[in-house]
mmCIF file of C-alpha atoms and ligand atoms in Angstrom:
data_model
loop_
_atom_site.group_PDB
_atom_site.id
_atom_site.type_symbol
_atom_site.label_atom_id
_atom_site.label_comp_id
_atom_site.label_asym_id
_atom_site.label_seq_id
_atom_site.Cartn_x
_atom_site.Cartn_y
_atom_site.Cartn_z
ATOM 1 C CA UNK A 218 69.543 182.556 54.386
ATOM 2 C CA UNK A 219 66.747 180.637 56.380
ATOM 3 C CA UNK A 220 63.409 179.840 54.762
ATOM 4 C CA UNK A 221 60.400 182.266 54.875
ATOM 5 C CA UNK A 222 58.046 181.314 57.821
ATOM 6 C CA UNK A 223 54.876 179.568 56.634
ATOM 7 C CA UNK A 224 51.680 181.961 57.318
ATOM 8 C CA UNK A 225 49.440 180.745 59.959
ATOM 9 C CA UNK A 226 46.770 179.826 57.147
ATOM 10 C CA UNK A 227 45.021 176.701 56.470
ATOM 11 C CA UNK A 228 43.984 175.648 52.904
ATOM 12 C CA UNK A 229 41.159 173.609 52.090
ATOM 13 C CA UNK A 230 41.872 170.944 49.464
ATOM 14 C CA UNK A 231 39.733 168.468 47.324
ATOM 15 C CA UNK A 232 41.304 165.693 45.430
ATOM 16 C CA UNK A 233 39.986 162.924 43.177
ATOM 17 C CA UNK A 234 41.184 160.350 40.603
ATOM 18 C CA UNK A 235 39.448 160.218 37.183
ATOM 19 C CA UNK A 236 41.317 157.905 34.698
ATOM 20 C CA UNK A 237 44.023 157.465 36.651
ATOM 21 C CA UNK A 238 45.836 154.899 38.965
ATOM 22 C CA UNK A 239 46.079 156.703 42.340
ATOM 23 C CA UNK A 240 49.825 156.838 41.903
ATOM 24 C CA UNK A 241 49.644 160.554 41.762
ATOM 25 C CA UNK A 242 47.531 160.439 45.041
ATOM 26 C CA UNK A 243 50.181 158.245 46.693
ATOM 27 C CA UNK A 244 52.959 160.702 45.997
ATOM 28 C CA UNK A 245 50.873 163.328 47.803
ATOM 29 C CA UNK A 246 49.003 161.513 50.357
ATOM 30 C CA UNK A 247 51.935 159.635 51.509
ATOM 31 C CA UNK A 248 52.794 162.891 53.175
ATOM 32 C CA UNK A 249 56.520 161.870 53.731
ATOM 33 C CA UNK A 250 58.809 164.212 55.680
ATOM 34 C CA UNK A 251 58.857 166.485 52.496
ATOM 35 C CA UNK A 252 55.617 167.368 53.367
ATOM 36 C CA UNK A 253 55.233 166.705 57.066
ATOM 37 C CA UNK A 254 55.526 170.222 58.229
ATOM 38 C CA UNK A 255 52.440 171.412 56.023
ATOM 39 C CA UNK A 256 50.102 169.078 57.529
ATOM 40 C CA UNK A 257 48.960 171.866 59.809
ATOM 41 C CA UNK A 258 48.164 174.189 57.050
ATOM 42 C CA UNK A 259 45.912 171.808 54.959
ATOM 43 C CA UNK A 260 42.473 170.165 55.532
ATOM 44 C CA UNK A 261 40.821 167.848 53.244
ATOM 45 C CA UNK A 262 37.493 168.325 51.461
ATOM 46 C CA UNK A 263 36.265 165.696 48.933
ATOM 47 C CA UNK A 264 39.214 163.061 48.599
ATOM 48 C CA UNK A 265 39.919 159.121 49.191
ATOM 49 C CA UNK A 266 40.851 160.108 52.972
ATOM 50 C CA UNK A 267 37.528 161.906 53.690
ATOM 51 C CA UNK A 268 35.368 159.744 51.389
ATOM 52 C CA UNK A 269 33.129 162.771 50.832
ATOM 53 C CA UNK A 270 31.351 162.291 47.522
ATOM 54 C CA UNK A 271 30.981 166.123 46.300
ATOM 55 C CA UNK A 272 33.319 169.185 46.668
ATOM 56 C CA UNK A 273 31.671 171.478 49.232
ATOM 57 C CA UNK A 274 29.316 173.807 47.898
ATOM 58 C CA UNK A 275 31.115 176.710 49.653
ATOM 59 C CA UNK A 276 34.038 175.865 47.613
ATOM 60 C CA UNK A 277 37.760 175.161 48.524
ATOM 61 C CA UNK A 278 41.236 176.787 47.785
ATOM 62 C CA UNK A 279 42.857 174.177 45.647
ATOM 63 C CA UNK A 280 41.415 171.084 43.577
ATOM 64 C CA UNK A 281 43.779 168.357 42.883
ATOM 65 C CA UNK A 282 42.732 166.084 39.786
ATOM 66 C CA UNK A 283 44.711 163.231 38.746
ATOM 67 C CA UNK A 284 43.889 161.394 35.685
ATOM 68 C CA UNK A 285 42.314 162.411 32.079
ATOM 69 C CA UNK A 286 38.557 161.992 31.217
ATOM 70 C CA UNK A 287 37.426 158.529 29.941
ATOM 71 C CA UNK A 288 33.547 158.528 30.502
ATOM 72 C CA UNK A 289 30.740 161.030 31.154
ATOM 73 C CA UNK A 290 30.974 160.894 34.971
ATOM 74 C CA UNK A 291 34.471 162.048 34.743
ATOM 75 C CA UNK A 292 33.267 165.070 32.987
ATOM 76 C CA UNK A 293 30.624 165.698 35.611
ATOM 77 C CA UNK A 294 33.057 165.536 38.342
ATOM 78 C CA UNK A 295 35.398 167.844 36.602
ATOM 79 C CA UNK A 296 32.955 170.498 36.036
ATOM 80 C CA UNK A 297 32.082 170.163 39.850
ATOM 81 C CA UNK A 298 35.672 170.944 40.565
ATOM 82 C CA UNK A 299 36.005 173.618 38.318
ATOM 83 C CA UNK A 300 33.054 175.474 39.864
ATOM 84 C CA UNK A 301 33.893 174.762 43.421
ATOM 85 C CA UNK A 302 37.907 175.118 43.539
ATOM 86 C CA UNK A 303 39.727 178.584 43.170
ATOM 87 C CA UNK A 304 42.679 176.769 41.811
ATOM 88 C CA UNK A 305 42.210 173.986 39.640
ATOM 89 C CA UNK A 306 45.429 171.813 39.311
ATOM 90 C CA UNK A 307 45.909 168.983 36.713
ATOM 91 C CA UNK A 308 48.231 166.612 38.569
ATOM 92 C CA UNK A 309 50.325 164.155 36.447
ATOM 93 C CA UNK A 310 50.675 163.240 32.948
ATOM 94 C CA UNK A 311 47.136 161.483 32.938
ATOM 95 C CA UNK A 312 45.558 164.678 33.712
ATOM 96 C CA UNK A 313 47.975 166.698 31.428
ATOM 97 C CA UNK A 314 47.947 164.557 28.333
ATOM 98 C CA UNK A 315 45.404 161.633 28.847
ATOM 99 C CA UNK A 316 48.586 159.303 29.540
ATOM 100 C CA UNK A 317 48.422 155.645 29.651
ATOM 101 C CA UNK A 318 44.641 155.315 29.192
ATOM 102 C CA UNK A 319 44.914 157.414 26.331
ATOM 103 C CA UNK A 320 46.627 154.659 24.299
ATOM 104 C CA UNK A 321 43.092 153.252 23.592
ATOM 105 C CA UNK A 322 42.346 156.507 21.621
ATOM 106 C CA UNK A 323 42.020 155.845 17.868
ATOM 107 C CA UNK A 324 40.223 152.328 18.649
ATOM 108 C CA UNK A 325 36.440 152.556 18.421
ATOM 109 C CA UNK A 326 34.776 151.867 21.810
ATOM 110 C CA UNK A 327 32.728 149.097 20.585
ATOM 111 C CA UNK A 328 35.860 147.186 19.419
ATOM 112 C CA UNK A 329 37.515 147.732 23.006
ATOM 113 C CA UNK A 330 34.347 146.441 24.720
ATOM 114 C CA UNK A 331 34.551 143.396 22.258
ATOM 115 C CA UNK A 332 38.059 142.773 23.107
ATOM 116 C CA UNK A 333 37.648 143.030 26.894
ATOM 117 C CA UNK A 334 34.653 141.423 27.581
ATOM 118 C CA UNK A 335 33.436 139.137 24.398
ATOM 119 C CA UNK A 336 37.050 137.856 23.707
ATOM 120 C CA UNK A 337 37.738 134.012 23.240
ATOM 121 C CA UNK A 338 37.699 131.568 26.254
ATOM 122 C CA UNK A 339 35.679 133.762 28.502
ATOM 123 C CA UNK A 340 32.975 132.072 30.771
ATOM 124 C CA UNK A 341 29.377 133.548 30.104
ATOM 125 C CA UNK A 342 30.891 136.453 28.052
ATOM 126 C CA UNK A 343 28.817 139.731 27.984
ATOM 127 C CA UNK A 344 29.288 143.477 28.105
ATOM 128 C CA UNK A 345 28.568 145.096 31.239
ATOM 129 C CA UNK A 346 25.117 147.278 30.886
ATOM 130 C CA UNK A 347 24.085 148.390 34.279
ATOM 131 C CA UNK A 348 22.550 151.678 33.934
ATOM 132 C CA UNK A 349 24.599 153.061 36.796
ATOM 133 C CA UNK A 350 27.836 152.551 34.549
ATOM 134 C CA UNK A 351 28.944 155.895 32.901
ATOM 135 C CA UNK A 352 29.166 155.537 29.250
ATOM 136 C CA UNK A 353 32.798 155.699 27.913
ATOM 137 C CA UNK A 354 33.890 158.614 25.514
ATOM 138 C CA UNK A 355 35.206 158.044 22.374
ATOM 139 C CA UNK A 356 38.399 159.233 23.333
ATOM 140 C CA UNK A 357 40.568 159.679 26.835
ATOM 141 C CA UNK A 358 40.747 163.518 26.985
ATOM 142 C CA UNK A 359 43.139 165.692 29.018
ATOM 143 C CA UNK A 360 41.378 168.094 31.631
ATOM 144 C CA UNK A 361 42.244 171.408 29.490
ATOM 145 C CA UNK A 362 40.140 170.198 26.617
ATOM 146 C CA UNK A 363 37.095 170.717 28.801
ATOM 147 C CA UNK A 364 37.648 173.157 31.578
ATOM 148 C CA UNK A 365 40.206 175.780 31.945
ATOM 149 C CA UNK A 366 43.227 174.474 34.336
ATOM 150 C CA UNK A 367 45.104 177.013 36.441
ATOM 151 C CA UNK A 368 48.274 175.119 37.183
ATOM 152 C CA UNK A 369 49.927 171.927 36.084
ATOM 153 C CA UNK A 370 51.953 169.220 37.762
ATOM 154 C CA UNK A 371 54.210 167.385 35.542
ATOM 155 C CA UNK A 372 55.248 163.899 36.153
ATOM 156 C CA UNK A 373 54.224 160.325 36.494
ATOM 157 C CA UNK A 374 53.798 161.057 39.326
ATOM 158 C CA UNK A 375 54.849 164.322 40.329
ATOM 159 C CA UNK A 376 57.367 164.218 43.186
ATOM 160 C CA UNK A 377 56.391 165.271 46.867
ATOM 161 C CA UNK A 378 58.561 168.226 46.414
ATOM 162 C CA UNK A 379 56.007 169.467 43.600
ATOM 163 C CA UNK A 380 53.050 169.326 45.908
ATOM 164 C CA UNK A 381 55.102 171.002 48.762
ATOM 165 C CA UNK A 382 55.966 174.004 46.291
ATOM 166 C CA UNK A 383 52.302 174.327 45.158
ATOM 167 C CA UNK A 384 50.931 174.570 48.607
ATOM 168 C CA UNK A 385 53.851 176.768 49.901
ATOM 169 C CA UNK A 386 53.343 179.002 46.891
ATOM 170 C CA UNK A 387 49.695 179.172 47.878
ATOM 171 C CA UNK A 388 50.109 180.007 51.505
ATOM 172 C CA UNK A 389 52.890 182.594 50.832
ATOM 173 C CA UNK A 390 51.001 184.042 48.073
ATOM 174 C CA UNK A 391 53.809 184.168 45.303
ATOM 175 C CA UNK A 392 54.256 182.314 42.031
ATOM 176 C CA UNK A 393 55.180 178.511 42.165
ATOM 177 C CA UNK A 394 58.564 177.498 41.185
ATOM 178 C CA UNK A 395 58.864 173.716 40.410
ATOM 179 C CA UNK A 396 62.207 172.117 41.878
ATOM 180 C CA UNK A 397 64.305 170.599 39.037
ATOM 181 C CA UNK A 398 63.250 167.153 39.937
ATOM 182 C CA UNK A 399 59.707 168.088 38.823
ATOM 183 C CA UNK A 400 60.959 169.291 35.332
ATOM 184 C CA UNK A 401 62.781 166.419 34.197
ATOM 185 C CA UNK A 402 61.102 163.323 32.567
ATOM 186 C CA UNK A 403 64.121 160.472 32.392
HETATM 187 FE FE1 SF4 B 547 49.102 157.053 37.487
HETATM 188 FE FE2 SF4 B 547 51.239 158.379 36.296
HETATM 189 FE FE3 SF4 B 547 48.749 158.766 35.602
HETATM 190 FE FE4 SF4 B 547 49.534 159.497 38.040
HETATM 191 S S1 SF4 B 547 50.359 160.304 35.866
HETATM 192 S S2 SF4 B 547 47.562 158.607 37.553
HETATM 193 S S3 SF4 B 547 51.131 158.028 38.476
HETATM 194 S S4 SF4 B 547 49.917 156.889 35.542
#
């Protein structure tokens, strides 16, 4: 049986990386041949591709966030995405659970800064204190601890096929069914 046609709609998508490594973005923005036929059905709002600093006030269809929350600016960005995205997606292990950055949880922030910036053998050691630097949170948090998340894409990073299914399911207005390779973690 042939695949159902893709409706002639366009989804407006915003993306950002909080406490992440951009690996999830690479998995999506690579737009490999798994995603190539969807390119006419997507337009980007805030994302590293457009360099827009905010999600459009009129809102977007899908917000994709990689990375957890490690500082106060991350929390502000997350609230803006929640307010302006119809469907908010936690993309990857860091957004869903905190991931690698959360390995610092349990160590006081003052000790982390001391180790990173005041350790031995550093030239002119000092903790950065520019007022534009957002203060660190005590712990790295997954997104769902601060706002409601509508969809999760598991993996580190999720495969392109998972992004494809997310977009197709929205275009075809049906439930998302993740492919098997997006549901295994070996
Ligand atoms: Fe990077 Fe993996 Fe975290 Fe995605 S889930 S931001 S690929 S470490």
